[in-house]
Tab-separated table of C-alpha atoms and ligand atoms in Angstrom:
chain	number	residue	atom	x	y	z
A	1	MET	CA	-0.081	-0.160	0.335
A	2	LYS	CA	1.105	3.386	-0.526
A	3	VAL	CA	0.088	5.762	1.850
A	4	LEU	CA	0.950	9.962	2.488
A	5	ILE	CA	1.180	11.277	5.729
A	6	THR	CA	0.887	14.177	6.442
A	7	GLY	CA	2.932	15.720	9.744
A	8	GLY	CA	5.083	12.516	8.272
A	9	ALA	CA	8.356	14.735	9.847
A	10	GLY	CA	7.174	14.923	12.846
A	11	PHE	CA	7.528	12.356	15.919
A	12	ILE	CA	4.792	10.151	15.092
A	13	GLY	CA	4.488	10.596	11.751
A	14	SER	CA	7.758	10.263	11.061
A	15	THR	CA	7.684	6.764	13.295
A	16	ILE	CA	4.734	5.504	11.005
A	17	ALA	CA	6.229	6.332	8.441
A	18	SER	CA	8.976	3.505	10.139
A	19	ALA	CA	6.431	1.451	10.690
A	20	CYS	CA	5.007	1.633	7.520
A	21	LEU	CA	8.011	0.723	5.632
A	22	ASP	CA	9.370	-2.199	7.929
A	23	ALA	CA	6.206	-3.317	7.449
A	24	GLY	CA	6.218	-3.356	3.485
A	25	HIS	CA	4.148	-0.261	2.359
A	26	GLU	CA	5.588	2.883	0.617
A	27	VAL	CA	5.255	6.286	2.059
A	28	VAL	CA	5.320	9.116	0.944
A	29	ILE	CA	5.959	12.348	3.128
A	30	LEU	CA	4.143	15.495	3.801
A	31	ASP	CA	4.893	18.003	6.003
A	32	ASP	CA	5.667	22.437	5.871
A	33	PHE	CA	8.747	22.150	8.421
A	34	SER	CA	6.284	23.805	11.447
A	35	ALA	CA	7.194	21.658	13.817
A	36	GLY	CA	8.999	18.560	11.837
A	37	ARG	CA	12.725	18.552	11.192
A	38	ARG	CA	14.058	17.800	8.223
A	39	GLU	CA	15.485	15.112	8.980
A	40	PHE	CA	13.474	12.535	10.360
A	41	VAL	CA	12.523	12.047	6.390
A	42	LEU	CA	15.298	10.694	6.055
A	43	ASP	CA	15.150	8.413	2.745
A	44	ARG	CA	12.004	9.279	2.159
A	45	PRO	CA	10.777	11.181	-1.134
A	46	LEU	CA	8.926	13.903	-0.336
A	47	VAL	CA	7.094	16.848	-0.374
A	48	GLU	CA	7.267	20.489	1.467
A	49	GLY	CA	3.833	22.122	1.913
A	50	ASP	CA	0.351	22.346	3.772
A	51	ILE	CA	-1.637	20.993	4.230
A	52	GLY	CA	-4.635	23.655	3.691
A	53	ASP	CA	-2.138	23.845	-0.221
A	54	ARG	CA	-5.061	23.341	-2.627
A	55	GLU	CA	-2.862	23.257	-5.713
A	56	LEU	CA	0.363	21.827	-3.642
A	57	LEU	CA	-2.553	18.813	-2.825
A	58	ASP	CA	-4.401	18.284	-6.269
A	59	ARG	CA	-0.373	17.715	-7.749
A	60	THR	CA	0.963	15.413	-4.816
A	61	PHE	CA	-2.557	13.327	-4.786
A	62	ALA	CA	-2.124	13.185	-9.041
A	63	GLU	CA	1.210	12.259	-9.238
A	64	HIS	CA	1.813	9.909	-6.260
A	65	LYS	CA	-1.422	8.051	-5.390
A	66	PRO	CA	-1.885	7.623	-2.311
A	67	ASP	CA	-3.587	3.982	-1.662
A	68	ALA	CA	-4.251	6.038	2.293
A	69	VAL	CA	-3.538	8.973	3.854
A	70	VAL	CA	-2.611	9.145	7.451
A	71	HIS	CA	-3.157	12.454	8.472
A	72	CYS	CA	-0.787	13.701	11.477
A	73	ALA	CA	0.264	17.286	10.067
A	74	ALA	CA	-1.935	19.482	12.696
A	75	LYS	CA	-0.874	22.240	16.118
A	76	ILE	CA	-0.029	20.063	19.169
A	77	ILE	CA	0.324	21.829	22.511
A	78	VAL	CA	-2.225	22.645	24.616
A	79	PRO	CA	-1.833	26.203	26.392
A	80	GLU	CA	-0.181	27.509	23.323
A	81	SER	CA	-3.987	26.814	21.658
A	82	VAL	CA	-5.025	28.272	24.851
A	83	GLU	CA	-3.933	31.936	23.652
A	84	GLN	CA	-3.634	31.186	20.124
A	85	PRO	CA	-7.268	29.077	19.642
A	86	LEU	CA	-7.047	30.489	15.983
A	87	SER	CA	-4.542	30.107	14.886
A	88	TYR	CA	-4.988	26.083	16.333
A	89	TYR	CA	-8.530	25.947	14.736
A	90	GLU	CA	-7.268	27.469	10.909
A	91	ASN	CA	-4.310	24.571	11.075
A	92	ASN	CA	-5.481	21.371	12.319
A	93	VAL	CA	-9.600	22.216	11.579
A	94	ALA	CA	-9.825	24.102	8.185
A	95	LYS	CA	-6.609	23.090	6.606
A	96	THR	CA	-8.115	19.051	7.606
A	97	VAL	CA	-10.827	20.564	5.794
A	98	THR	CA	-8.798	21.232	2.809
A	99	LEU	CA	-7.402	18.099	3.016
A	100	LEU	CA	-10.822	16.379	2.587
A	101	GLN	CA	-12.061	18.392	-0.814
A	102	ALA	CA	-8.636	17.950	-2.146
A	103	MET	CA	-8.890	14.389	-1.209
A	104	ASP	CA	-12.385	13.530	-2.704
A	105	ALA	CA	-11.690	15.607	-6.354
A	106	ALA	CA	-8.871	12.943	-6.998
A	107	GLY	CA	-10.370	9.722	-5.782
A	108	ILE	CA	-8.405	8.993	-2.332
A	109	ASN	CA	-10.615	7.364	0.111
A	110	ARG	CA	-8.954	5.633	2.858
A	111	LEU	CA	-7.506	9.463	5.590
A	112	LEU	CA	-6.440	7.570	9.268
A	113	PHE	CA	-7.236	10.611	11.317
A	114	SER	CA	-4.803	11.245	14.368
A	115	SER	CA	-7.593	12.004	16.974
A	116	SER	CA	-7.160	12.665	20.430
A	117	ALA	CA	-8.441	10.921	23.832
A	118	SER	CA	-7.835	14.827	25.457
A	119	ILE	CA	-11.258	15.076	23.656
A	120	TYR	CA	-12.994	12.661	25.836
A	121	ALA	CA	-14.587	14.416	29.153
A	122	THR	CA	-13.677	12.715	32.881
A	123	GLU	CA	-15.026	9.569	34.257
A	124	ALA	CA	-15.044	9.377	37.716
A	125	ASN	CA	-13.529	5.976	37.462
A	126	PHE	CA	-10.596	7.119	33.998
A	127	GLN	CA	-11.540	4.281	32.037
A	128	VAL	CA	-12.774	5.483	29.121
A	129	THR	CA	-13.804	3.576	25.749
A	130	GLU	CA	-15.430	5.305	22.378
A	131	ASP	CA	-19.082	5.057	23.309
A	132	SER	CA	-17.733	7.406	26.373
A	133	GLY	CA	-18.736	11.304	27.239
A	134	LEU	CA	-16.562	13.872	25.598
A	135	ALA	CA	-15.736	17.126	26.798
A	136	PRO	CA	-12.655	18.890	25.256
A	137	ASN	CA	-11.379	21.044	28.021
A	138	SER	CA	-8.564	23.692	25.402
A	139	PRO	CA	-8.411	24.580	21.924
A	140	TYR	CA	-6.313	21.678	20.884
A	141	ALA	CA	-9.129	19.121	22.222
A	142	THR	CA	-11.986	20.463	20.238
A	143	THR	CA	-10.023	20.888	16.842
A	144	LYS	CA	-9.966	16.452	17.193
A	145	TYR	CA	-13.501	17.341	18.543
A	146	MET	CA	-14.607	19.053	15.482
A	147	MET	CA	-12.427	16.894	13.278
A	148	GLU	CA	-14.665	13.890	14.385
A	149	ILE	CA	-17.478	15.307	13.660
A	150	VAL	CA	-16.104	17.017	10.669
A	151	LEU	CA	-15.113	13.442	8.808
A	152	ARG	CA	-17.934	11.320	10.581
A	153	ASP	CA	-20.300	13.458	8.190
A	154	THR	CA	-17.438	13.513	5.372
A	155	ALA	CA	-17.171	9.432	5.560
A	156	ALA	CA	-21.480	9.530	5.684
A	157	ALA	CA	-21.418	12.181	2.267
A	158	THR	CA	-18.702	10.893	0.367
A	159	ASP	CA	-16.091	7.983	-0.578
A	160	ILE	CA	-13.514	8.781	1.805
A	161	ARG	CA	-14.152	5.784	5.091
A	162	VAL	CA	-12.148	7.308	7.644
A	163	MET	CA	-11.153	5.348	11.359
A	164	SER	CA	-10.496	8.369	13.774
A	165	LEU	CA	-7.919	6.463	16.279
A	166	ARG	CA	-7.644	8.440	19.864
A	167	TYR	CA	-3.953	8.400	20.949
A	168	PHE	CA	-3.535	7.927	24.760
A	169	ASN	CA	0.093	9.567	25.336
A	170	PRO	CA	3.105	8.227	23.439
A	171	ILE	CA	6.332	8.283	24.797
A	172	GLY	CA	8.925	6.209	23.737
A	173	ALA	CA	10.776	6.301	20.545
A	174	ASP	CA	11.200	4.245	17.778
A	175	PRO	CA	13.608	1.479	19.165
A	176	GLN	CA	16.147	1.501	16.167
A	177	MET	CA	16.778	4.984	16.862
A	178	ARG	CA	15.753	6.538	12.918
A	179	THR	CA	13.299	9.361	15.059
A	180	GLY	CA	12.190	10.247	18.436
A	181	LEU	CA	11.012	13.214	20.150
A	182	GLN	CA	12.341	16.549	17.468
A	183	ILE	CA	11.033	19.019	20.848
A	184	ALA	CA	13.982	19.956	23.173
A	185	LYS	CA	11.110	21.603	25.438
A	186	PRO	CA	8.612	19.416	25.491
A	187	THR	CA	5.019	19.956	27.644
A	188	HIS	CA	4.466	16.831	27.661
A	189	VAL	CA	5.303	14.780	31.002
A	190	LEU	CA	8.154	12.408	29.919
A	191	GLY	CA	9.483	15.349	28.483
A	192	LYS	CA	9.702	17.587	31.967
A	193	MET	CA	10.913	14.934	33.360
A	194	LEU	CA	13.836	14.176	30.636
A	195	GLU	CA	14.842	17.964	31.144
A	196	ALA	CA	15.021	17.702	34.418
A	197	TRP	CA	16.960	14.904	34.842
A	198	LEU	CA	19.102	15.232	32.523
A	199	ASN	CA	19.582	19.568	33.451
A	200	LYS	CA	19.809	17.841	37.380
A	201	ASP	CA	16.783	20.254	38.092
A	202	THR	CA	13.582	20.168	39.739
A	203	PHE	CA	10.774	17.765	37.898
A	204	THR	CA	7.286	19.567	38.304
A	205	VAL	CA	4.547	17.597	39.291
A	206	THR	CA	1.364	20.302	37.245
A	207	GLY	CA	-1.924	19.364	38.963
A	208	VAL	CA	-1.800	17.470	43.104
A	209	ASP	CA	-5.576	17.294	43.730
A	210	TRP	CA	-6.615	15.649	40.579
A	211	PRO	CA	-9.090	13.337	42.392
A	212	THR	CA	-7.062	10.065	41.891
A	213	ARG	CA	-5.181	7.554	43.875
A	214	ASP	CA	-2.508	9.980	44.129
A	215	GLY	CA	-3.823	14.068	43.476
A	216	SER	CA	-1.132	13.345	40.509
A	217	GLY	CA	-2.571	13.586	36.600
A	218	ILE	CA	-3.610	10.071	34.889
A	219	ARG	CA	-2.731	8.755	31.781
A	220	ASP	CA	-2.547	5.849	28.705
A	221	TYR	CA	1.389	5.926	27.764
A	222	ILE	CA	1.301	4.043	25.014
A	223	HIS	CA	5.010	3.251	23.296
A	224	VAL	CA	4.999	5.408	20.217
A	225	TRP	CA	6.353	2.181	18.387
A	226	ASP	CA	3.621	0.382	19.563
A	227	LEU	CA	0.929	3.364	18.232
A	228	ALA	CA	2.779	3.094	14.923
A	229	LYS	CA	1.806	0.057	14.453
A	230	ALA	CA	-1.615	0.617	15.534
A	231	HIS	CA	-1.680	2.955	11.339
A	232	VAL	CA	-0.131	-0.295	9.818
A	233	ALA	CA	-2.696	-2.759	10.748
A	234	ALA	CA	-5.628	-0.267	10.148
A	235	LEU	CA	-4.030	-0.354	6.856
A	236	GLU	CA	-3.987	-2.914	6.201
A	237	ASN	CA	-7.634	-3.997	7.927
A	238	PHE	CA	-8.936	-0.595	6.079
A	239	ASP	CA	-11.095	-2.761	4.178
A	240	GLN	CA	-12.418	-5.133	6.801
A	241	VAL	CA	-12.921	-2.512	9.289
A	242	THR	CA	-14.184	0.247	6.855
A	243	SER	CA	-17.615	-0.303	3.872
A	244	ALA	CA	-20.017	2.044	2.445
A	245	GLU	CA	-23.189	1.510	5.248
A	246	ASN	CA	-19.980	1.940	7.668
A	247	PRO	CA	-17.715	4.686	6.744
A	248	TYR	CA	-16.863	5.900	9.899
A	249	GLN	CA	-15.023	4.223	12.877
A	250	VAL	CA	-13.644	6.021	16.422
A	251	ILE	CA	-10.188	3.096	17.969
A	252	ASN	CA	-8.648	3.776	21.235
A	253	ILE	CA	-5.681	3.568	20.560
A	254	GLY	CA	-4.041	2.590	24.229
A	255	THR	CA	-2.794	0.089	26.626
A	256	GLY	CA	-5.746	-0.468	28.817
A	257	LYS	CA	-2.991	0.570	31.971
A	258	GLY	CA	-2.807	4.567	33.815
A	259	SER	CA	-0.252	5.752	34.997
A	260	THR	CA	-0.357	8.589	37.821
A	261	VAL	CA	2.084	11.050	37.635
A	262	LYS	CA	3.604	10.006	40.293
A	263	GLU	CA	2.774	6.588	39.428
A	264	LEU	CA	5.360	7.600	36.725
A	265	VAL	CA	8.562	8.958	38.402
A	266	GLN	CA	9.073	5.772	39.777
A	267	ALA	CA	8.913	4.525	36.653
A	268	PHE	CA	11.211	6.792	35.200
A	269	GLU	CA	13.356	6.498	38.954
A	270	ASP	CA	13.941	2.527	37.503
A	271	ALA	CA	14.949	2.969	34.787
A	272	THR	CA	17.338	5.582	35.157
A	273	GLY	CA	18.720	3.924	38.682
A	274	GLU	CA	18.584	7.504	39.602
A	275	PRO	CA	16.125	9.809	42.783
A	276	LEU	CA	14.589	12.860	40.457
A	277	ARG	CA	13.656	15.836	42.428
A	278	THR	CA	9.946	16.445	42.125
A	279	VAL	CA	8.079	19.635	43.223
A	280	ASP	CA	3.989	19.593	44.013
A	281	GLY	CA	2.802	22.746	41.442
A	282	PRO	CA	-0.387	23.969	40.046
A	283	SER	CA	-2.324	22.484	36.382
A	284	ARG	CA	-1.427	24.291	33.342
A	285	PRO	CA	-4.526	25.569	30.713
A	286	GLY	CA	-6.408	23.492	30.177
A	287	ASP	CA	-5.204	20.169	31.373
A	288	VAL	CA	-7.157	17.098	32.643
A	289	ALA	CA	-7.094	14.685	34.947
A	290	GLY	CA	-6.598	12.113	32.760
A	291	ALA	CA	-7.700	9.079	31.279
A	292	TYR	CA	-7.068	5.727	29.799
A	293	THR	CA	-8.681	3.077	27.586
A	294	VAL	CA	-11.069	-0.860	28.630
A	295	SER	CA	-11.706	-0.759	25.347
A	296	THR	CA	-11.492	-4.061	23.347
A	297	ARG	CA	-12.157	-2.290	19.480
A	298	ALA	CA	-8.927	-1.954	18.545
A	299	LYS	CA	-8.187	-5.527	19.404
A	300	ASP	CA	-11.063	-7.185	17.800
A	301	LEU	CA	-11.123	-4.801	14.603
A	302	LEU	CA	-7.262	-4.842	13.979
A	303	GLY	CA	-6.013	-7.405	15.817
A	304	TRP	CA	-3.530	-5.296	17.384
A	305	GLN	CA	-2.422	-4.727	21.234
A	306	THR	CA	0.374	-3.123	23.464
A	307	GLU	CA	4.119	-5.122	22.639
A	308	LEU	CA	6.215	-2.960	24.620
A	309	THR	CA	5.755	-1.877	28.394
A	310	GLU	CA	6.311	1.702	29.557
A	311	ALA	CA	9.460	1.209	31.019
A	312	GLN	CA	10.843	-0.079	27.797
A	313	ALA	CA	9.323	3.335	26.350
A	314	ILE	CA	11.638	5.422	29.072
A	315	LYS	CA	14.698	3.340	28.686
A	316	ASP	CA	13.896	4.981	24.438
A	317	ALA	CA	12.851	7.668	25.323
A	318	ILE	CA	16.471	8.063	27.104
A	319	GLN	CA	17.935	6.148	24.772
A	320	TRP	CA	17.318	9.244	22.175
A	321	LEU	CA	18.622	11.818	23.980
A	322	ASP	CA	22.002	10.751	22.833
A	323	ILE	CA	20.873	10.024	18.829
A	324	ARG	CA	18.981	13.362	19.017
A	325	ARG	CA	22.132	14.995	20.309
A	326	GLU	CA	24.193	13.554	18.225
A	327	ARG	CA	21.683	14.735	14.848
A	328	LEU	CA	20.067	17.260	15.656
A	329	GLY	CA	22.428	19.636	17.708
A	330	TYR	CA	20.704	19.584	20.877
B	401	LIG	N1	2.319	13.310	20.499
B	401	LIG	C1	1.337	12.982	21.799
B	401	LIG	O1	1.268	13.305	22.677
B	401	LIG	C2	-0.209	13.163	20.624
B	401	LIG	C3	-1.603	12.323	20.951
B	401	LIG	C4	-2.761	12.590	20.233
B	401	LIG	C5	-2.884	12.708	18.795
B	401	LIG	N2	-1.704	13.473	18.672
B	401	LIG	C6	-1.966	13.809	17.207
B	401	LIG	O2	-1.334	12.711	16.651
B	401	LIG	C7	-0.025	14.035	16.034
B	401	LIG	C8	0.691	14.039	15.818
B	401	LIG	O3	1.872	14.559	16.462
B	401	LIG	P1	3.039	14.833	17.395
B	401	LIG	O4	2.677	14.496	18.268
B	401	LIG	O5	4.135	13.854	15.508
B	401	LIG	O6	3.710	15.942	16.997
B	401	LIG	P2	4.792	16.467	15.698
B	401	LIG	O7	4.428	18.450	16.423
B	401	LIG	O8	5.939	16.024	16.381
B	401	LIG	O9	3.844	16.367	14.228
B	401	LIG	C9	4.026	18.033	14.362
B	401	LIG	C10	3.604	17.655	12.472
B	401	LIG	O10	2.564	17.819	11.447
B	401	LIG	C11	3.541	19.382	10.256
B	401	LIG	N3	2.635	20.434	9.574
B	401	LIG	C12	1.749	20.688	11.798
B	401	LIG	N4	1.250	21.768	10.667
B	401	LIG	C13	0.888	21.875	9.055
B	401	LIG	C14	0.709	22.018	8.198
B	401	LIG	N5	-0.110	23.230	8.370
B	401	LIG	N6	1.046	21.860	6.547
B	401	LIG	C15	2.411	20.250	6.898
B	401	LIG	N7	2.525	19.940	8.359
B	401	LIG	C16	1.769	20.492	9.450
B	401	LIG	C17	4.697	19.448	12.192
B	401	LIG	O11	5.246	20.176	10.953
B	401	LIG	C18	4.253	18.536	12.370
B	401	LIG	O12	6.344	17.934	11.652
B	401	LIG	C19	-0.907	15.289	15.383
B	401	LIG	O13	-2.401	14.613	15.449
B	401	LIG	C20	-2.067	15.350	17.309
B	401	LIG	O14	-2.465	16.174	17.271
B	401	LIG	C21	-0.138	13.329	19.672
């Protein structure tokens, strides 16, 4: 299968590209490098540009004729989305509408969408399935929620069939170290831990008053390689899982296990063999208590489940730091 990956020079898109290539598929990367890295394109065919550029999309679809699109391109920083909501709605919603129009015009009708578990409403026990309530709590999460509605309606009215994959919390790096997290100062929790550990600094647990077992936020940390392989399974099962009668599917992609931030600190200390200095702090704008999936839909429909542990993801993230310094210079 030939797969066009928007945002394929970013953390997750580049890992998906590696997983697709390892499984024998062809990839084409489309990225504007607003957050992605040229180094992450490696020797993969590249279209440099914006998903909102209709002419570029028309040319790209005519030239490469992909069988499917994996749509990872988005702005992803929650606090930034609180400050600049319009740029998030423009990039993540309006430009995705352009992408859909171009796909429809070109007759490209398989789409995997990078959705997010951040759209779930908080459940008393933090456990969610695809049928749980939704209550996006930031402009970023709202862009994912809005796009799911747009995609559902588009799938109902056109030949485009869609799987919205609701990612939980990807951490780690490609185990072969082809790519990993590119940002030097990531806003997500493991990135903050790594930064504190590297700089011999203090890690702030942002939010300690959540109604979780220890007050810190709870998340479902999934190894990014497992997440990438879920896309391969989704692509390979696309025509069995979606149909004209059932053109839109939502699937949670997580481990099924919830870890609190404080538990992740413990796992981090186990991985490094060193204590991590921590301090309790307030939650950040747009933060939520969190969730983990208890759905079996990914296993039932895609035959996919996670294989790698949280400990392995932490180790791979640490190993990636040296590679990143070598390859990206920071
Ligand atoms: N990282 C997470 O924790 C997480 C969790 C759930 C969902 N997601 C979703 O997964 C997807 C990938 O996230 P990531 O962590 O790899 O982020 P990332 O920032 O590393 O990758 C996004 C990529 O998209 C590109 N991009 C952004 N806007 C573009 C545009 N208009 N045209 C072309 N390229 C554009 C960026 O240059 C970047 O390479 C996003 O859609 C994100 O919302 C991420």
